[in-house]
mmCIF file of C-alpha atoms in Angstrom:
data_model
loop_
_atom_site.group_PDB
_atom_site.id
_atom_site.type_symbol
_atom_site.label_atom_id
_atom_site.label_comp_id
_atom_site.label_asym_id
_atom_site.label_seq_id
_atom_site.Cartn_x
_atom_site.Cartn_y
_atom_site.Cartn_z
ATOM 1 C CA LYS T 1 106.658 -85.821 -7.252
ATOM 2 C CA ARG T 2 109.104 -86.889 -10.829
ATOM 3 C CA LEU T 3 107.462 -89.797 -10.460
ATOM 4 C CA LEU T 4 104.062 -89.056 -9.973
ATOM 5 C CA VAL T 5 104.208 -86.527 -12.737
ATOM 6 C CA ALA T 6 105.754 -89.404 -15.358
ATOM 7 C CA ILE T 7 102.804 -92.107 -14.146
ATOM 8 C CA ALA T 8 100.181 -89.813 -15.358
ATOM 9 C CA LEU T 9 102.219 -88.896 -18.005
ATOM 10 C CA ALA T 10 101.744 -91.805 -19.900
ATOM 11 C CA GLY T 11 98.848 -93.270 -18.847
ATOM 12 C CA ALA T 12 97.593 -89.855 -20.902
ATOM 13 C CA VAL T 13 100.153 -90.724 -24.273
ATOM 14 C CA ALA T 14 97.804 -94.703 -23.842
ATOM 15 C CA GLY T 15 94.733 -93.343 -23.709
ATOM 16 C CA VAL T 16 95.540 -91.617 -26.481
ATOM 17 C CA ILE T 17 97.312 -94.466 -29.107
ATOM 18 C CA SER T 18 94.981 -97.141 -27.361
ATOM 19 C CA ALA T 19 91.365 -93.863 -28.608
ATOM 20 C CA ALA T 20 93.020 -94.252 -32.334
ATOM 21 C CA PRO T 21 91.832 -96.723 -34.755
ATOM 22 C CA SER T 22 93.940 -99.258 -35.309
ATOM 23 C CA PRO T 23 95.719 -98.454 -39.266
ATOM 24 C CA SER T 24 94.735 -101.976 -40.990
ATOM 25 C CA LEU T 25 90.951 -100.295 -40.574
ATOM 26 C CA THR T 26 92.177 -96.728 -42.099
ATOM 27 C CA GLU T 27 94.233 -97.969 -44.362
ATOM 28 C CA HIS T 28 92.005 -99.901 -46.367
ATOM 29 C CA PRO T 29 88.252 -99.623 -43.953
ATOM 30 C CA ALA T 30 86.521 -101.083 -46.785
ATOM 31 C CA THR T 31 86.618 -104.016 -49.664
ATOM 32 C CA LEU T 32 86.074 -102.652 -52.897
ATOM 33 C CA LYS T 33 84.791 -103.797 -56.139
ATOM 34 C CA VAL T 34 84.466 -102.847 -59.475
ATOM 35 C CA ALA T 35 82.754 -105.789 -62.531
ATOM 36 C CA ILE T 36 81.965 -104.659 -65.966
ATOM 37 C CA ALA T 37 78.720 -105.804 -68.595
ATOM 38 C CA PRO T 38 79.440 -106.425 -70.623
ATOM 39 C CA GLU T 39 81.919 -108.385 -70.249
ATOM 40 C CA ALA T 40 83.504 -108.652 -73.287
ATOM 41 C CA PRO T 41 81.870 -105.408 -75.454
ATOM 42 C CA ARG T 42 82.706 -104.824 -79.410
ATOM 43 C CA PRO T 43 84.026 -100.972 -80.098
ATOM 44 C CA GLY T 44 81.731 -98.482 -79.842
ATOM 45 C CA ASP T 45 79.790 -100.657 -77.085
ATOM 46 C CA ASP T 46 78.161 -98.841 -74.275
ATOM 47 C CA VAL T 47 79.453 -100.685 -71.130
ATOM 48 C CA GLU T 48 77.868 -100.584 -67.278
ATOM 49 C CA LEU T 49 80.770 -100.659 -64.181
ATOM 50 C CA THR T 50 78.782 -101.536 -60.913
ATOM 51 C CA LEU T 51 81.249 -100.778 -58.426
ATOM 52 C CA ARG T 52 79.951 -102.751 -55.228
ATOM 53 C CA ILE T 53 82.181 -100.929 -51.065
ATOM 54 C CA VAL T 54 80.905 -103.557 -48.025
ATOM 55 C CA PRO T 55 83.163 -102.245 -45.266
ATOM 56 C CA LYS T 56 84.243 -103.835 -42.936
ATOM 57 C CA SER T 57 83.640 -104.688 -38.935
ATOM 58 C CA GLY T 58 84.041 -101.372 -37.115
ATOM 59 C CA ILE T 59 83.496 -99.070 -39.700
ATOM 60 C CA LYS T 60 80.393 -97.101 -41.526
ATOM 61 C CA ILE T 61 80.031 -95.761 -44.406
ATOM 62 C CA ASN T 62 78.612 -92.002 -44.446
ATOM 63 C CA ARG T 63 75.634 -90.691 -46.190
ATOM 64 C CA TYR T 64 77.294 -87.435 -46.308
ATOM 65 C CA PRO T 65 79.072 -86.103 -48.059
ATOM 66 C CA LYS T 66 78.625 -88.548 -51.375
ATOM 67 C CA ILE T 67 80.891 -91.133 -51.758
ATOM 68 C CA ARG T 68 81.750 -90.253 -56.051
ATOM 69 C CA PHE T 69 82.652 -92.986 -58.463
ATOM 70 C CA ASN T 70 84.310 -91.248 -60.992
ATOM 71 C CA VAL T 71 86.174 -93.438 -64.705
ATOM 72 C CA ALA T 72 88.761 -90.174 -67.006
ATOM 73 C CA GLU T 73 88.277 -90.289 -70.583
ATOM 74 C CA GLN T 74 90.939 -92.406 -72.263
ATOM 75 C CA ALA T 75 91.648 -90.929 -75.696
ATOM 76 C CA GLY T 76 91.257 -94.126 -78.260
ATOM 77 C CA LEU T 77 89.455 -96.881 -75.058
ATOM 78 C CA LEU T 78 86.925 -94.257 -73.458
ATOM 79 C CA GLY T 79 84.429 -91.290 -72.930
ATOM 80 C CA GLY T 80 84.794 -90.590 -69.084
ATOM 81 C CA SER T 81 81.930 -90.626 -66.216
ATOM 82 C CA GLU T 82 81.351 -89.218 -62.175
ATOM 83 C CA VAL T 83 77.998 -91.101 -60.556
ATOM 84 C CA SER T 84 77.896 -90.587 -56.110
ATOM 85 C CA LEU T 85 75.020 -91.920 -54.396
ATOM 86 C CA GLY T 86 74.515 -90.397 -50.805
ATOM 87 C CA ASN T 87 72.377 -87.678 -49.517
ATOM 88 C CA ASP T 88 72.644 -82.988 -50.725
ATOM 89 C CA GLY T 89 73.565 -82.254 -47.428
ATOM 90 C CA PRO T 90 73.902 -83.373 -43.542
ATOM 91 C CA PRO T 91 71.324 -85.211 -41.364
ATOM 92 C CA PRO T 92 70.153 -82.721 -37.874
ATOM 93 C CA PRO T 93 72.767 -82.356 -34.915
ATOM 94 C CA ASP T 94 69.936 -84.481 -33.329
ATOM 95 C CA LYS T 95 70.161 -87.404 -35.770
ATOM 96 C CA MET T 96 73.506 -88.097 -36.521
ATOM 97 C CA ASP T 97 72.942 -91.427 -37.308
ATOM 98 C CA THR T 98 71.237 -91.134 -40.178
ATOM 99 C CA ASN T 99 73.988 -90.180 -41.765
ATOM 100 C CA TYR T 100 75.626 -93.847 -42.589
ATOM 101 C CA PHE T 101 74.253 -96.405 -45.065
ATOM 102 C CA GLU T 102 72.814 -100.176 -43.110
ATOM 103 C CA THR T 103 74.081 -101.862 -46.297
ATOM 104 C CA VAL T 104 75.911 -99.527 -49.200
ATOM 105 C CA ASP T 105 73.945 -100.139 -52.870
ATOM 106 C CA PRO T 106 75.570 -101.043 -55.928
ATOM 107 C CA ILE T 107 77.125 -97.586 -58.146
ATOM 108 C CA LYS T 108 76.768 -98.380 -61.698
ATOM 109 C CA LEU T 109 78.748 -96.221 -63.807
ATOM 110 C CA GLU T 110 77.562 -95.558 -67.796
ATOM 111 C CA LEU T 111 80.560 -94.590 -70.055
ATOM 112 C CA SER T 112 81.053 -95.997 -74.180
ATOM 113 C CA LEU T 113 83.737 -97.456 -76.141
ATOM 114 C CA ASP T 114 85.172 -95.516 -77.957
ATOM 115 C CA THR T 115 84.123 -96.833 -81.930
ATOM 116 C CA ALA T 116 88.398 -97.279 -82.208
ATOM 117 C CA THR T 117 89.184 -98.630 -79.624
ATOM 118 C CA LYS T 118 91.328 -102.294 -80.534
ATOM 119 C CA PRO T 119 90.412 -105.819 -80.196
ATOM 120 C CA GLY T 120 92.434 -107.479 -76.818
ATOM 121 C CA ARG T 121 93.601 -106.566 -73.049
ATOM 122 C CA HIS T 122 92.624 -102.549 -71.522
ATOM 123 C CA GLU T 123 92.007 -101.769 -67.977
ATOM 124 C CA ILE T 124 90.143 -98.842 -66.902
ATOM 125 C CA GLU T 125 91.360 -97.181 -63.356
ATOM 126 C CA GLY T 126 88.939 -95.610 -61.387
ATOM 127 C CA ASN T 127 88.837 -93.697 -58.168
ATOM 128 C CA VAL T 128 86.040 -93.493 -55.203
ATOM 129 C CA THR T 129 85.984 -91.614 -53.175
ATOM 130 C CA TYR T 130 83.782 -91.728 -49.375
ATOM 131 C CA TYR T 131 83.357 -91.098 -46.116
ATOM 132 C CA TYR T 132 83.439 -93.322 -43.286
ATOM 133 C CA CYS T 133 83.955 -93.255 -39.269
ATOM 134 C CA VAL T 134 84.927 -96.117 -36.664
ATOM 135 C CA ALA T 135 82.250 -96.888 -35.188
ATOM 136 C CA LYS T 136 83.726 -98.005 -31.365
ATOM 137 C CA SER T 137 85.889 -93.875 -31.539
ATOM 138 C CA GLY T 138 84.423 -92.080 -33.862
ATOM 139 C CA PHE T 139 87.132 -90.864 -35.949
ATOM 140 C CA CYS T 140 86.203 -89.943 -39.550
ATOM 141 C CA ALA T 141 87.723 -89.385 -42.254
ATOM 142 C CA PRO T 142 87.681 -88.925 -45.722
ATOM 143 C CA LYS T 143 89.455 -92.256 -47.967
ATOM 144 C CA LYS T 144 90.109 -91.584 -51.167
ATOM 145 C CA GLU T 145 91.192 -95.451 -53.319
ATOM 146 C CA LYS T 146 91.973 -96.601 -56.871
ATOM 147 C CA VAL T 147 90.048 -98.928 -57.971
ATOM 148 C CA LYS T 148 90.736 -101.523 -62.034
ATOM 149 C CA VAL T 149 88.702 -103.760 -64.406
ATOM 150 C CA SER T 150 90.856 -105.419 -66.349
ATOM 151 C CA PHE T 151 88.190 -106.528 -70.522
ATOM 152 C CA ASP T 152 89.023 -108.322 -73.982
ATOM 153 C CA VAL T 153 87.482 -106.181 -76.193
ATOM 154 C CA ARG T 154 86.159 -108.111 -79.364
#
C-alpha cells in the first residue's frame, strides 16, 4: 500500500515539474534590441531609441498590461522619458486570445541630449517591462529587462 502511495506521489510531482515552463523561456522569453537615430548625434540634438521585441517560439507578448519602455534622466547627457504600447484594460473573458500581439511593432522613445553633453562614446540604459505567456502551458508572468545602446556624440 505504501509503495502505491509513493508511486502515485512521484507521478504527481513529475506532472507538476513537466508542466512548468523551461527556464530558458522564462529567463529570456523574448529578444530585445535597441537602436539609436541618429547614430552620431551632436550635443542638444533630439534622438530616437527604437526598441524591437521578438518573442521566442512558443511565447506570446501581452497587450495588457502595457509594454513600458523608459530611460531615466542622466545629468549632463539626456532627459528621461517613457512610452508604452498596448491596451488600457483587459479583453472580455470570452476574447482572451485578443490580448496577445501577433507581432510587436517597434516602440519609439524620443529623448533630448543635454547641450552640455561631451563629445565621445556614451551609453544609454533603458528599462523594459512586459508581460508574456507560454502558449503550451498557459504560464504567464511579468518580465523586467534592461537594454543598452552605445553611441558617439560628435
